[in-house]
PDB file of C-alpha atoms in Angstrom:
ATOM      1  CA  UNK Z   1      68.566  61.701   9.606  1.00 97.00           C
ATOM      2  CA  UNK Z   2      70.624  63.118  12.497  1.00 98.00           C
ATOM      3  CA  UNK Z   3      69.065  62.258  15.856  1.00 98.00           C
ATOM      4  CA  UNK Z   4      70.236  64.013  19.002  1.00 98.00           C
ATOM      5  CA  UNK Z   5      70.111  61.769  22.083  1.00 98.00           C
ATOM      6  CA  UNK Z   6      68.859  63.537  25.229  1.00 98.00           C
ATOM      7  CA  UNK Z   7      68.588  62.198  28.745  1.00 98.00           C
ATOM      8  CA  UNK Z   8      69.763  62.500  32.317  1.00 97.00           C
ATOM      9  CA  UNK Z   9      73.488  63.014  32.888  1.00 96.00           C
ATOM     10  CA  UNK Z  10      74.038  64.954  36.102  1.00 91.00           C
ATOM     11  CA  UNK Z  11      73.880  62.782  39.180  1.00 91.00           C
ATOM     12  CA  UNK Z  12      73.767  59.533  37.225  1.00 93.00           C
ATOM     13  CA  UNK Z  13      76.557  56.989  37.652  1.00 95.00           C
ATOM     14  CA  UNK Z  14      79.141  57.307  34.895  1.00 94.00           C
ATOM     15  CA  UNK Z  15      77.225  60.330  33.571  1.00 94.00           C
ATOM     16  CA  UNK Z  16      74.794  57.797  32.079  1.00 97.00           C
ATOM     17  CA  UNK Z  17      77.252  57.193  29.252  1.00 97.00           C
ATOM     18  CA  UNK Z  18      76.210  53.548  28.821  1.00 97.00           C
ATOM     19  CA  UNK Z  19      72.554  54.448  28.187  1.00 98.00           C
ATOM     20  CA  UNK Z  20      73.531  57.131  25.667  1.00 98.00           C
ATOM     21  CA  UNK Z  21      75.960  54.860  23.822  1.00 98.00           C
ATOM     22  CA  UNK Z  22      73.489  51.962  23.806  1.00 98.00           C
ATOM     23  CA  UNK Z  23      70.775  54.199  22.350  1.00 98.00           C
ATOM     24  CA  UNK Z  24      73.218  55.526  19.747  1.00 98.00           C
ATOM     25  CA  UNK Z  25      74.137  51.983  18.691  1.00 98.00           C
ATOM     26  CA  UNK Z  26      70.485  50.981  18.347  1.00 98.00           C
ATOM     27  CA  UNK Z  27      69.626  54.126  16.370  1.00 98.00           C
ATOM     28  CA  UNK Z  28      72.617  53.608  14.074  1.00 98.00           C
ATOM     29  CA  UNK Z  29      71.504  50.030  13.380  1.00 98.00           C
ATOM     30  CA  UNK Z  30      68.229  51.480  12.065  1.00 98.00           C
ATOM     31  CA  UNK Z  31      70.064  53.855   9.733  1.00 98.00           C
ATOM     32  CA  UNK Z  32      69.902  57.029  11.831  1.00 98.00           C
ATOM     33  CA  UNK Z  33      72.966  59.161  12.540  1.00 98.00           C
ATOM     34  CA  UNK Z  34      72.945  59.581  16.327  1.00 98.00           C
ATOM     35  CA  UNK Z  35      74.561  62.517  18.085  1.00 98.00           C
ATOM     36  CA  UNK Z  36      75.493  62.014  21.745  1.00 98.00           C
ATOM     37  CA  UNK Z  37      76.445  64.909  24.066  1.00 97.00           C
ATOM     38  CA  UNK Z  38      79.239  62.843  25.640  1.00 95.00           C
ATOM     39  CA  UNK Z  39      81.016  62.979  22.286  1.00 97.00           C
ATOM     40  CA  UNK Z  40      81.539  66.748  22.412  1.00 96.00           C
ATOM     41  CA  UNK Z  41      80.950  67.969  25.999  1.00 96.00           C
ATOM     42  CA  UNK Z  42      83.911  67.519  28.368  1.00 95.00           C
ATOM     43  CA  UNK Z  43      82.954  65.484  31.463  1.00 89.00           C
ATOM     44  CA  UNK Z  44      84.016  68.321  33.773  1.00 92.00           C
ATOM     45  CA  UNK Z  45      82.079  71.030  31.894  1.00 95.00           C
ATOM     46  CA  UNK Z  46      80.000  73.401  33.993  1.00 95.00           C
ATOM     47  CA  UNK Z  47      76.250  72.830  33.430  1.00 95.00           C
ATOM     48  CA  UNK Z  48      75.579  76.109  31.587  1.00 97.00           C
ATOM     49  CA  UNK Z  49      78.541  75.664  29.276  1.00 97.00           C
ATOM     50  CA  UNK Z  50      77.506  72.071  28.588  1.00 96.00           C
ATOM     51  CA  UNK Z  51      73.944  73.121  27.786  1.00 97.00           C
ATOM     52  CA  UNK Z  52      75.076  75.869  25.428  1.00 98.00           C
ATOM     53  CA  UNK Z  53      77.180  73.349  23.551  1.00 97.00           C
ATOM     54  CA  UNK Z  54      74.322  70.833  23.530  1.00 98.00           C
ATOM     55  CA  UNK Z  55      71.811  73.365  22.237  1.00 98.00           C
ATOM     56  CA  UNK Z  56      74.198  74.492  19.506  1.00 98.00           C
ATOM     57  CA  UNK Z  57      74.452  70.869  18.367  1.00 98.00           C
ATOM     58  CA  UNK Z  58      70.796  69.936  18.883  1.00 98.00           C
ATOM     59  CA  UNK Z  59      69.522  72.630  16.502  1.00 98.00           C
ATOM     60  CA  UNK Z  60      71.635  71.113  13.714  1.00 98.00           C
ATOM     61  CA  UNK Z  61      69.857  67.760  14.065  1.00 98.00           C
ATOM     62  CA  UNK Z  62      66.593  66.533  12.548  1.00 98.00           C
ATOM     63  CA  UNK Z  63      65.140  64.826  15.599  1.00 98.00           C
ATOM     64  CA  UNK Z  64      65.569  64.175  19.301  1.00 98.00           C
ATOM     65  CA  UNK Z  65      65.552  60.805  21.030  1.00 98.00           C
ATOM     66  CA  UNK Z  66      64.604  60.957  24.707  1.00 98.00           C
ATOM     67  CA  UNK Z  67      66.129  58.392  27.055  1.00 98.00           C
ATOM     68  CA  UNK Z  68      64.304  56.932  30.057  1.00 98.00           C
ATOM     69  CA  UNK Z  69      64.410  59.357  32.967  1.00 97.00           C
ATOM     70  CA  UNK Z  70      64.518  62.454  30.767  1.00 98.00           C
ATOM     71  CA  UNK Z  71      61.593  64.071  32.599  1.00 98.00           C
ATOM     72  CA  UNK Z  72      63.670  64.258  35.804  1.00 96.00           C
ATOM     73  CA  UNK Z  73      66.557  65.988  34.020  1.00 97.00           C
ATOM     74  CA  UNK Z  74      66.617  69.788  33.834  1.00 97.00           C
ATOM     75  CA  UNK Z  75      68.900  69.652  30.790  1.00 97.00           C
ATOM     76  CA  UNK Z  76      66.837  67.065  28.915  1.00 98.00           C
ATOM     77  CA  UNK Z  77      63.664  69.031  29.676  1.00 98.00           C
ATOM     78  CA  UNK Z  78      65.291  72.123  28.196  1.00 98.00           C
ATOM     79  CA  UNK Z  79      66.326  70.181  25.084  1.00 98.00           C
ATOM     80  CA  UNK Z  80      62.831  68.700  24.775  1.00 98.00           C
ATOM     81  CA  UNK Z  81      61.108  72.086  24.982  1.00 98.00           C
ATOM     82  CA  UNK Z  82      63.455  73.670  22.465  1.00 98.00           C
ATOM     83  CA  UNK Z  83      63.092  70.790  20.008  1.00 98.00           C
ATOM     84  CA  UNK Z  84      59.293  70.878  20.305  1.00 98.00           C
ATOM     85  CA  UNK Z  85      59.222  74.650  19.721  1.00 98.00           C
ATOM     86  CA  UNK Z  86      61.386  74.146  16.633  1.00 98.00           C
ATOM     87  CA  UNK Z  87      58.988  71.529  15.280  1.00 98.00           C
ATOM     88  CA  UNK Z  88      61.558  68.752  15.367  1.00 98.00           C
ATOM     89  CA  UNK Z  89      60.705  65.050  15.412  1.00 98.00           C
ATOM     90  CA  UNK Z  90      60.838  64.319  19.156  1.00 98.00           C
ATOM     91  CA  UNK Z  91      60.206  60.810  20.483  1.00 98.00           C
ATOM     92  CA  UNK Z  92      61.149  58.607  23.388  1.00 98.00           C
ATOM     93  CA  UNK Z  93      63.694  55.894  22.614  1.00 98.00           C
ATOM     94  CA  UNK Z  94      61.196  53.041  22.372  1.00 98.00           C
ATOM     95  CA  UNK Z  95      59.244  54.989  19.737  1.00 98.00           C
ATOM     96  CA  UNK Z  96      62.377  55.518  17.612  1.00 98.00           C
ATOM     97  CA  UNK Z  97      63.090  51.805  17.848  1.00 97.00           C
ATOM     98  CA  UNK Z  98      59.539  50.532  17.481  1.00 92.00           C
TER      99      UNK Z  98
END
């Protein structure tokens, strides 16, 4: 099962890469195939371009894992709403792990 990892990036130190990578490692240990935006979006990408790339990737996944702080992120909110409308398996990180 491919699980897209969504969470805050803009305005977070180091683009929140550690939290994304940590979540990906934990998901992989449980047998999921995580997909992290940092793996395909250039760090200097303009927000709209980054979101278009993220959405293109998200729709190819089976579920979405929401990192802490996602509610304060415009991008993660957009990903959440789209995933919910598509009927994807959407859960916060602790629910994927629990």
